[in-house]
């Protein structure tokens, strides 16, 4: 009797696949499959882009959090006290690298997760602009 292979979401597009020809991390405990060569190439591009840009995001977020703490610490009571929130949302929009492990992207796929992250960051940016304007 043949063992049934479970369908696992493609790491890039999120479509369920039972294809084991395109695995990003072969021989790993948690396999990250792709459904096609195109998806595998896109994942490799994303991993390369991630490895070059993740530190930029962390440094920007660190700087904006420090700026936010300064605004809170000195009790700035002006419309610009919400500016760090706008900067953080903008940084996440341009560098939507929210997960540290690639398996976390597997639920929706990298493509959809990046889109959702950008939409949420735009909503947070719009909220911060509303706070700045309506102060």
PDB file of C-alpha atoms in Angstrom:
ATOM      1  CA  UNK A   1       0.000   0.000   0.000  1.00  0.00           C
ATOM      2  CA  UNK A   2       1.342   3.406  -0.992  1.00  0.00           C
ATOM      3  CA  UNK A   3       1.616   6.160   1.593  1.00  0.00           C
ATOM      4  CA  UNK A   4      -0.472   9.221   0.716  1.00  0.00           C
ATOM      5  CA  UNK A   5       1.577  12.422   0.438  1.00  0.00           C
ATOM      6  CA  UNK A   6       0.006  15.426   2.139  1.00  0.00           C
ATOM      7  CA  UNK A   7      -0.448  18.556   0.110  1.00  0.00           C
ATOM      8  CA  UNK A   8       1.561  21.452   1.504  1.00  0.00           C
ATOM      9  CA  UNK A   9       1.181  25.107   0.458  1.00  0.00           C
ATOM     10  CA  UNK A  10       3.722  26.434  -2.018  1.00  0.00           C
ATOM     11  CA  UNK A  11       6.082  28.819  -0.252  1.00  0.00           C
ATOM     12  CA  UNK A  12       5.662  31.505  -2.910  1.00  0.00           C
ATOM     13  CA  UNK A  13       2.071  31.435  -4.184  1.00  0.00           C
ATOM     14  CA  UNK A  14       0.375  29.512  -1.364  1.00  0.00           C
ATOM     15  CA  UNK A  15      -1.313  26.962  -3.654  1.00  0.00           C
ATOM     16  CA  UNK A  16      -1.463  23.431  -2.237  1.00  0.00           C
ATOM     17  CA  UNK A  17       1.039  21.102  -3.861  1.00  0.00           C
ATOM     18  CA  UNK A  18       2.176  17.526  -3.450  1.00  0.00           C
ATOM     19  CA  UNK A  19       5.097  18.063  -5.827  1.00  0.00           C
ATOM     20  CA  UNK A  20       8.412  17.401  -4.112  1.00  0.00           C
ATOM     21  CA  UNK A  21      10.640  18.277  -7.069  1.00  0.00           C
ATOM     22  CA  UNK A  22      11.047  21.920  -6.057  1.00  0.00           C
ATOM     23  CA  UNK A  23      12.124  22.089  -2.411  1.00  0.00           C
ATOM     24  CA  UNK A  24      13.941  25.181  -1.148  1.00  0.00           C
ATOM     25  CA  UNK A  25      15.566  23.421   1.799  1.00  0.00           C
ATOM     26  CA  UNK A  26      16.047  19.758   0.899  1.00  0.00           C
ATOM     27  CA  UNK A  27      16.745  17.359   3.767  1.00  0.00           C
ATOM     28  CA  UNK A  28      15.490  19.848   6.360  1.00  0.00           C
ATOM     29  CA  UNK A  29      13.117  18.884   9.131  1.00  0.00           C
ATOM     30  CA  UNK A  30      10.429  21.245   7.788  1.00  0.00           C
ATOM     31  CA  UNK A  31      10.399  21.164   4.001  1.00  0.00           C
ATOM     32  CA  UNK A  32       9.491  24.299   2.097  1.00  0.00           C
ATOM     33  CA  UNK A  33       8.124  23.172  -1.271  1.00  0.00           C
ATOM     34  CA  UNK A  34       7.334  25.218  -4.345  1.00  0.00           C
ATOM     35  CA  UNK A  35       4.811  24.180  -6.967  1.00  0.00           C
ATOM     36  CA  UNK A  36       6.860  25.134 -10.037  1.00  0.00           C
ATOM     37  CA  UNK A  37      10.226  26.363 -11.249  1.00  0.00           C
ATOM     38  CA  UNK A  38       8.831  29.904 -11.527  1.00  0.00           C
ATOM     39  CA  UNK A  39       7.776  29.900  -7.879  1.00  0.00           C
ATOM     40  CA  UNK A  40      11.122  28.450  -6.866  1.00  0.00           C
ATOM     41  CA  UNK A  41      12.985  31.188  -8.753  1.00  0.00           C
ATOM     42  CA  UNK A  42      10.801  33.855  -7.126  1.00  0.00           C
ATOM     43  CA  UNK A  43      11.460  32.370  -3.675  1.00  0.00           C
ATOM     44  CA  UNK A  44      15.202  32.375  -4.333  1.00  0.00           C
ATOM     45  CA  UNK A  45      14.969  36.047  -5.420  1.00  0.00           C
ATOM     46  CA  UNK A  46      12.994  36.854  -2.271  1.00  0.00           C
ATOM     47  CA  UNK A  47      15.509  35.052  -0.040  1.00  0.00           C
ATOM     48  CA  UNK A  48      18.369  36.938  -1.707  1.00  0.00           C
ATOM     49  CA  UNK A  49      16.504  40.262  -1.373  1.00  0.00           C
ATOM     50  CA  UNK A  50      15.667  39.420   2.244  1.00  0.00           C
ATOM     51  CA  UNK A  51      19.269  38.635   3.136  1.00  0.00           C
ATOM     52  CA  UNK A  52      20.394  42.011   1.744  1.00  0.00           C
ATOM     53  CA  UNK A  53      17.586  44.156   3.201  1.00  0.00           C
ATOM     54  CA  UNK A  54      16.493  42.707   6.542  1.00  0.00           C
ATOM     55  CA  UNK A  55      19.191  44.555   8.502  1.00  0.00           C
ATOM     56  CA  UNK A  56      18.160  47.850   6.862  1.00  0.00           C
ATOM     57  CA  UNK A  57      14.614  47.347   8.131  1.00  0.00           C
ATOM     58  CA  UNK A  58      15.789  46.492  11.639  1.00  0.00           C
ATOM     59  CA  UNK A  59      18.074  49.535  11.802  1.00  0.00           C
ATOM     60  CA  UNK A  60      15.324  51.850  10.556  1.00  0.00           C
ATOM     61  CA  UNK A  61      12.778  50.426  13.001  1.00  0.00           C
ATOM     62  CA  UNK A  62      15.284  50.737  15.844  1.00  0.00           C
ATOM     63  CA  UNK A  63      15.945  54.395  14.968  1.00  0.00           C
ATOM     64  CA  UNK A  64      12.222  55.175  14.734  1.00  0.00           C
ATOM     65  CA  UNK A  65      11.481  53.439  18.036  1.00  0.00           C
ATOM     66  CA  UNK A  66      14.254  55.485  19.695  1.00  0.00           C
ATOM     67  CA  UNK A  67      12.775  58.646  18.143  1.00  0.00           C
ATOM     68  CA  UNK A  68       9.356  57.637  19.441  1.00  0.00           C
ATOM     69  CA  UNK A  69      10.775  57.057  22.933  1.00  0.00           C
ATOM     70  CA  UNK A  70      12.400  60.502  22.834  1.00  0.00           C
ATOM     71  CA  UNK A  71       9.069  62.066  21.877  1.00  0.00           C
ATOM     72  CA  UNK A  72       7.353  60.205  24.727  1.00  0.00           C
ATOM     73  CA  UNK A  73      10.164  60.868  27.223  1.00  0.00           C
ATOM     74  CA  UNK A  74      10.276  64.604  26.639  1.00  0.00           C
ATOM     75  CA  UNK A  75       6.486  64.719  26.505  1.00  0.00           C
ATOM     76  CA  UNK A  76       6.318  66.514  23.179  1.00  0.00           C
ATOM     77  CA  UNK A  77       2.803  67.815  22.890  1.00  0.00           C
ATOM     78  CA  UNK A  78       2.691  68.641  19.222  1.00  0.00           C
ATOM     79  CA  UNK A  79       1.247  67.152  16.100  1.00  0.00           C
ATOM     80  CA  UNK A  80       4.624  65.662  15.187  1.00  0.00           C
ATOM     81  CA  UNK A  81       4.661  63.181  18.057  1.00  0.00           C
ATOM     82  CA  UNK A  82       2.964  60.622  15.771  1.00  0.00           C
ATOM     83  CA  UNK A  83       5.566  61.033  13.043  1.00  0.00           C
ATOM     84  CA  UNK A  84       7.642  57.985  14.118  1.00  0.00           C
ATOM     85  CA  UNK A  85       4.562  55.788  13.590  1.00  0.00           C
ATOM     86  CA  UNK A  86       4.321  57.076  10.028  1.00  0.00           C
ATOM     87  CA  UNK A  87       8.035  56.393   9.506  1.00  0.00           C
ATOM     88  CA  UNK A  88       7.710  52.846  10.885  1.00  0.00           C
ATOM     89  CA  UNK A  89       4.739  52.083   8.636  1.00  0.00           C
ATOM     90  CA  UNK A  90       6.608  53.474   5.625  1.00  0.00           C
ATOM     91  CA  UNK A  91       9.677  51.370   6.420  1.00  0.00           C
ATOM     92  CA  UNK A  92       7.570  48.208   6.679  1.00  0.00           C
ATOM     93  CA  UNK A  93       5.824  49.086   3.406  1.00  0.00           C
ATOM     94  CA  UNK A  94       9.134  49.243   1.534  1.00  0.00           C
ATOM     95  CA  UNK A  95      10.689  46.312   3.413  1.00  0.00           C
ATOM     96  CA  UNK A  96       7.800  43.934   4.239  1.00  0.00           C
ATOM     97  CA  UNK A  97      10.048  41.384   5.943  1.00  0.00           C
ATOM     98  CA  UNK A  98       7.872  40.623   8.924  1.00  0.00           C
ATOM     99  CA  UNK A  99       8.773  36.991   9.615  1.00  0.00           C
ATOM    100  CA  UNK A 100      12.191  35.750  10.640  1.00  0.00           C
ATOM    101  CA  UNK A 101      11.571  32.151   9.524  1.00  0.00           C
ATOM    102  CA  UNK A 102      10.474  31.366   5.994  1.00  0.00           C
ATOM    103  CA  UNK A 103       8.075  28.654   7.129  1.00  0.00           C
ATOM    104  CA  UNK A 104       5.875  31.415   8.577  1.00  0.00           C
ATOM    105  CA  UNK A 105       5.231  32.671   5.036  1.00  0.00           C
ATOM    106  CA  UNK A 106       3.894  29.274   3.991  1.00  0.00           C
ATOM    107  CA  UNK A 107       0.302  29.793   5.173  1.00  0.00           C
ATOM    108  CA  UNK A 108      -0.538  32.444   2.575  1.00  0.00           C
ATOM    109  CA  UNK A 109       2.613  32.269   0.505  1.00  0.00           C
ATOM    110  CA  UNK A 110       5.258  34.957   0.226  1.00  0.00           C
ATOM    111  CA  UNK A 111       3.379  36.780  -2.536  1.00  0.00           C
ATOM    112  CA  UNK A 112       0.126  37.203  -0.565  1.00  0.00           C
ATOM    113  CA  UNK A 113       1.870  37.815   2.764  1.00  0.00           C
ATOM    114  CA  UNK A 114       3.843  40.706   1.277  1.00  0.00           C
ATOM    115  CA  UNK A 115       0.636  42.195  -0.181  1.00  0.00           C
ATOM    116  CA  UNK A 116      -1.219  41.890   3.143  1.00  0.00           C
ATOM    117  CA  UNK A 117       1.734  43.419   4.996  1.00  0.00           C
ATOM    118  CA  UNK A 118       1.837  46.364   2.596  1.00  0.00           C
ATOM    119  CA  UNK A 119      -1.916  46.966   2.945  1.00  0.00           C
ATOM    120  CA  UNK A 120      -1.707  46.897   6.747  1.00  0.00           C
ATOM    121  CA  UNK A 121       1.288  49.252   6.715  1.00  0.00           C
ATOM    122  CA  UNK A 122      -0.644  51.645   4.447  1.00  0.00           C
ATOM    123  CA  UNK A 123      -3.581  51.572   6.869  1.00  0.00           C
ATOM    124  CA  UNK A 124      -1.258  52.333   9.790  1.00  0.00           C
ATOM    125  CA  UNK A 125       0.385  55.136   7.786  1.00  0.00           C
ATOM    126  CA  UNK A 126      -3.044  56.598   6.959  1.00  0.00           C
ATOM    127  CA  UNK A 127      -4.024  56.378  10.630  1.00  0.00           C
ATOM    128  CA  UNK A 128      -0.849  58.196  11.680  1.00  0.00           C
ATOM    129  CA  UNK A 129      -1.441  60.899   9.054  1.00  0.00           C
ATOM    130  CA  UNK A 130      -4.967  61.363  10.407  1.00  0.00           C
ATOM    131  CA  UNK A 131      -3.524  61.708  13.917  1.00  0.00           C
ATOM    132  CA  UNK A 132      -0.947  64.239  12.705  1.00  0.00           C
ATOM    133  CA  UNK A 133      -3.451  66.326  10.743  1.00  0.00           C
ATOM    134  CA  UNK A 134      -6.193  66.295  13.383  1.00  0.00           C
ATOM    135  CA  UNK A 135      -3.989  67.223  16.324  1.00  0.00           C
TER     136      UNK A 135
END
